[in-house]
XYZ file of C-alpha atoms in Angstrom:
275
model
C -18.193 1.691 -16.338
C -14.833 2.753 -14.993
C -14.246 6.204 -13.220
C -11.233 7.435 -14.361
C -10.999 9.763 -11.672
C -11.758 7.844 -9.162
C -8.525 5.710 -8.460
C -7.640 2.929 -5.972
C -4.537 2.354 -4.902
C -3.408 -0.567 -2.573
C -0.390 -2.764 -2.316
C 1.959 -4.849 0.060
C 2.532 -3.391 3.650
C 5.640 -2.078 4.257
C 6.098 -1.639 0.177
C 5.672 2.504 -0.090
C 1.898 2.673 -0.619
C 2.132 5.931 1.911
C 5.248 7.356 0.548
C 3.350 6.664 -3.254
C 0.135 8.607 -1.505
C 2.661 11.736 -0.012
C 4.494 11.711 -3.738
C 0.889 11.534 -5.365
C 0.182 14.816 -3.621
C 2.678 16.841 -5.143
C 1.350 16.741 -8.356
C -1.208 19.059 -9.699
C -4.974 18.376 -9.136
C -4.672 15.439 -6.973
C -6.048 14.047 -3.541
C -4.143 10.567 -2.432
C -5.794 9.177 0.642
C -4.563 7.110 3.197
C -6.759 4.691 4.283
C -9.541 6.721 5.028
C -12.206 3.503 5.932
C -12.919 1.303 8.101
C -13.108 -2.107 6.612
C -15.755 -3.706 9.073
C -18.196 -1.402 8.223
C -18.121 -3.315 4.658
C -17.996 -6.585 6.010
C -21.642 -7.910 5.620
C -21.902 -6.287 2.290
C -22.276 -7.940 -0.929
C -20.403 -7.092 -3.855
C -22.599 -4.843 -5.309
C -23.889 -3.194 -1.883
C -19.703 -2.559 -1.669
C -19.185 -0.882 -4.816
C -22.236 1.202 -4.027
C -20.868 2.499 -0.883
C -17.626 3.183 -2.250
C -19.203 5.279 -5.266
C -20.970 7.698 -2.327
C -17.799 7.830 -0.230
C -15.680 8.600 -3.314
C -18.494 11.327 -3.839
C -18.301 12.508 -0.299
C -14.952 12.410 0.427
C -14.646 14.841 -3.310
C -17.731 17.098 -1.599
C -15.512 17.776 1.322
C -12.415 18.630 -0.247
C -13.792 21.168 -2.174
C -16.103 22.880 -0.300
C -14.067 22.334 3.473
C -10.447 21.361 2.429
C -11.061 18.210 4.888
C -10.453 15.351 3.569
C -10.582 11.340 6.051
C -7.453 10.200 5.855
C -4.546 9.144 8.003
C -1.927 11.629 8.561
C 0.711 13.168 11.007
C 0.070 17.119 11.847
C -3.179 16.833 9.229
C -0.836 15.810 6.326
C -0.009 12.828 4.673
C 4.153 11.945 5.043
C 5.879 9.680 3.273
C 6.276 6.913 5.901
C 4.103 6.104 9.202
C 6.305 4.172 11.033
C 8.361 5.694 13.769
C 12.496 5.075 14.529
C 13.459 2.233 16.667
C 12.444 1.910 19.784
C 15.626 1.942 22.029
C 14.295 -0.828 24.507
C 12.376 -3.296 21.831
C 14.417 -2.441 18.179
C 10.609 -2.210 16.983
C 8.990 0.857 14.916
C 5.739 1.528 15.944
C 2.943 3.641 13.752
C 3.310 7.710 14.286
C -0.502 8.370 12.903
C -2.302 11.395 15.066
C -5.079 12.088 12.881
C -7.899 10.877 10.571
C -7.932 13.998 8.694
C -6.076 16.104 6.657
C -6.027 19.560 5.531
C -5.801 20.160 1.381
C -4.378 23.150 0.591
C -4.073 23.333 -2.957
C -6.556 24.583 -5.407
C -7.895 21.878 -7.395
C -10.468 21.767 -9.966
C -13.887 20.188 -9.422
C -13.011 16.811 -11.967
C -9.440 16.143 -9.433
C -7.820 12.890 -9.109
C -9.184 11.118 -6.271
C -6.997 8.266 -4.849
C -8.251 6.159 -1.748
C -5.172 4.009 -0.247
C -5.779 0.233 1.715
C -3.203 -1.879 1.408
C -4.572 -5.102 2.969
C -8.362 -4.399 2.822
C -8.155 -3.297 -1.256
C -6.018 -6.376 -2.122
C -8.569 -8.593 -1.043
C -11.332 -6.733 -2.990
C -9.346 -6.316 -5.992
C -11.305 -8.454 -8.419
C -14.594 -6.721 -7.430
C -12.693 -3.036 -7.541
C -11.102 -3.581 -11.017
C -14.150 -3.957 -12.723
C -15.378 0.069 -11.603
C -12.295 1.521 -10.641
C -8.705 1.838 -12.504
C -6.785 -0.080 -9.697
C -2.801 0.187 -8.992
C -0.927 -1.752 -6.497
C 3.016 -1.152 -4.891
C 5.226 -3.836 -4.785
C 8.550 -3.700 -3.232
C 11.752 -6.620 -3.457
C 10.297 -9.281 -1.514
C 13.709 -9.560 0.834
C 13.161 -5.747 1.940
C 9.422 -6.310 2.400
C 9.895 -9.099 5.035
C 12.936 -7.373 6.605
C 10.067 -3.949 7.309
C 7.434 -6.358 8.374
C 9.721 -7.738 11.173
C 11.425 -4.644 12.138
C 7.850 -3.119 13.398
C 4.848 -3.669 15.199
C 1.921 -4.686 13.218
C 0.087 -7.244 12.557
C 2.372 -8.345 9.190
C 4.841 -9.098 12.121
C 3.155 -11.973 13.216
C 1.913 -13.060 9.744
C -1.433 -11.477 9.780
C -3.259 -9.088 7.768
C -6.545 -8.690 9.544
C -8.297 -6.901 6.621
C -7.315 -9.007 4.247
C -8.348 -12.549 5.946
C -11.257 -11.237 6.967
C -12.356 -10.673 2.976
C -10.713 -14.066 2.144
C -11.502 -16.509 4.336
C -9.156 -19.062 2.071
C -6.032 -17.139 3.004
C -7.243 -17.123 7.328
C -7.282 -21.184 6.585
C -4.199 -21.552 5.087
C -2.377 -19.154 7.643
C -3.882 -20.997 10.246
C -2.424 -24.141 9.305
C 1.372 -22.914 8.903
C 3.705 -23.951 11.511
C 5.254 -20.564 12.669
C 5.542 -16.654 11.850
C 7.852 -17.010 9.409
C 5.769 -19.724 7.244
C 2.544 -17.450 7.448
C 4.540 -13.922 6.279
C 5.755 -16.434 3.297
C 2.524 -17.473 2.485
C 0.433 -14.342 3.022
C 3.654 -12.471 1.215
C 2.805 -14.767 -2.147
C -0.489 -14.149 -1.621
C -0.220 -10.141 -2.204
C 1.636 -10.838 -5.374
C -0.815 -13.473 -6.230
C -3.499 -10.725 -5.980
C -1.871 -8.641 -8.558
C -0.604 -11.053 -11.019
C -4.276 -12.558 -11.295
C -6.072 -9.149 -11.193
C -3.987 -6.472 -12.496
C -1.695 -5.866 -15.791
C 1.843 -4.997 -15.634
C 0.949 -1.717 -16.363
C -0.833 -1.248 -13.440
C 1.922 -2.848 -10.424
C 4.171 0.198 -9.229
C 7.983 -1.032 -8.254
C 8.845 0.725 -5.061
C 12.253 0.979 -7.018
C 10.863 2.659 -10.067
C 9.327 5.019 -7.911
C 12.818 5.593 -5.901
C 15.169 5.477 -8.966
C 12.780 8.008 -10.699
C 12.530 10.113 -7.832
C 8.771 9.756 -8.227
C 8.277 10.213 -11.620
C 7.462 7.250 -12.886
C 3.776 7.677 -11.273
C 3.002 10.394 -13.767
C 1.427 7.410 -16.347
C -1.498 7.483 -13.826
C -2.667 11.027 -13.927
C -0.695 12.344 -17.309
C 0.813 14.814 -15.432
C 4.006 16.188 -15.055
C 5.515 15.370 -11.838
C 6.576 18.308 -10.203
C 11.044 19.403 -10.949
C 11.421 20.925 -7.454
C 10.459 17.783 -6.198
C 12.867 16.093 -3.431
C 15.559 13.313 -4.217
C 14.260 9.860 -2.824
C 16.880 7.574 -1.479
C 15.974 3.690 -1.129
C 15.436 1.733 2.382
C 15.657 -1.872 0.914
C 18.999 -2.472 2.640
C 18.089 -0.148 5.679
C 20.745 -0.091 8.331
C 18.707 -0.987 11.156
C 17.573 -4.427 9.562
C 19.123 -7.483 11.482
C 22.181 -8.952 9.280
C 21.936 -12.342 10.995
C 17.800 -12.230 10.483
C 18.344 -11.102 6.347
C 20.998 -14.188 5.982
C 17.770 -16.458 7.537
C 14.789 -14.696 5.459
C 16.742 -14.800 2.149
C 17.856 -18.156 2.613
C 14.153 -18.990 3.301
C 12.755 -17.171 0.066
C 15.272 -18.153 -2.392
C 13.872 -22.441 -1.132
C 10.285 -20.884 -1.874
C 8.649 -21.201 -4.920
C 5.713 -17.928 -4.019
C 4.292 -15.299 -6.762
C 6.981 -12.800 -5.802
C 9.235 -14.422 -8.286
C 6.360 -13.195 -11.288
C 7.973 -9.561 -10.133
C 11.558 -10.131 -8.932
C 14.359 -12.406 -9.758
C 16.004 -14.663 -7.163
C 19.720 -12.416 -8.095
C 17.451 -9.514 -6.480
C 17.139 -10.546 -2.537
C 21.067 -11.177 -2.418
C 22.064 -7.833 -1.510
């Protein structure tokens, strides 16, 4: 039976799951986590054991918030922002993650049947086809171009092709990473594979554009709770063509993606990356 309440959230690094989580918040009588677990502690658990655990830290998490206003989750200053990634370094060009804390502080009152989002990115995209059939599931996508411009202007593990918590719940995807012939093949391949994920597991419905949520200033994310986002809310302005992304290194990625043939092109259309 799926808990309506209950909600997972997960998407494409780099595509505005956090900034989704920090818009989430604003609207009445909801909690938007960001990634408040620890995937190895599920990693010798079977499908079932999962969805078990999940159920009592859902339970938990919804125990804490309304009797201590604590809540896991990643933040800055005991909040969730809209973006954990820091400026450029001066010396390496790279953004590094800002996260000081595991917890945040809820403020608001909320009543005791809230929505409850939890936020993985990686970890949640592997699990998807196990999570849909409990949970109502949503994932972020973001114009493929943009994505792979974020993933090598910072440092995490996306910039080497890698997502740790994802391979580690497929093992298909670690072989076929492994076997790809440098850092740009494996962000190709493990960027189809997110869209894969989505296409296969979730409806239309149910994948969030990064650009909806921009051009609608977050809006368009009241269809998940029914309701109203709030009208004081701030004007959102979109990164895809960032200024501090390398011209010479977007001429080389798009000229890469448009030869490709991945699942990104279910979402986007080939006229989308030439900007």
């Amino acid at each position: 039976m799926v808990n309506k309440k209950n909600i997972i959230l997960t998407g494409i690094p780099r595509s505005g799951t956090t900034l989704t989580c920090y818009l989430l918040n604003k609207i009445d009588d909801t909690v938007a986590l960001v990634e408040p677990l620890n995937p190895q502690e599920f990693a010798t658990l079977s499908d079932s054991e999962f969805i078990i655990s999940l159920d009592s830290f859902f339970e938990a998490q919804r125990d804490s918030i309304l009797l201590k206003k604590i809540a896991s989750s990643r933040g800055v200053g005991g909040k969730v922002t809209d973006n954990v990634v820091s400026k450029p370094d001066q010396k390496t060009g790279r953004r590094v993650k800002i996260i000081d804390s595991d917890s945040i502080y809820i403020e608001k009152e909320l009543s005791d049947r809230f929505f409850l989002f939890l936020k993985h990115p990686s970890f949640f995209s592997a699990k998807l086809d196990v999570l849909k059939k409990k949970y109502e599931c949503y994932a972020v996508i973001r114009n493929p171009l943009s994505i792979l411009l974020s993933w090598n202007s910072v440092e995490m593990a996306v910039t080497n092709g890698h997502a740790p918590a994802a391979e580690n719940n497929d093992p298909h995807l670690e072989e076929i990473l492994s076997l790809q012939a440098d850092k740009m093949d494996r962000q190709l391949v493990l960027l189809s594979w997110f869209y894969e994920q989505y296409f296969t597991n979730l409806s239309r419905e149910s994948v969030i554009k990064y650009e909806d949520i921009i051009y609608s200033n977050g809006a368009c994310l009241e269809k998940i709770v029914g309701k109203m986002f709030p009208g004081d809310a701030e004007q959102l302005s979109s990164r895809n063509n960032n200024s501090i992304y390398n011209s010479d290194l977007k001429v080389l990625l798009r000229n890469r993606l448009l030869l490709s043939e991945g699942a990104y092109w279910n979402y986007y259309d080939r006229s989308a990356i030439e900007f």
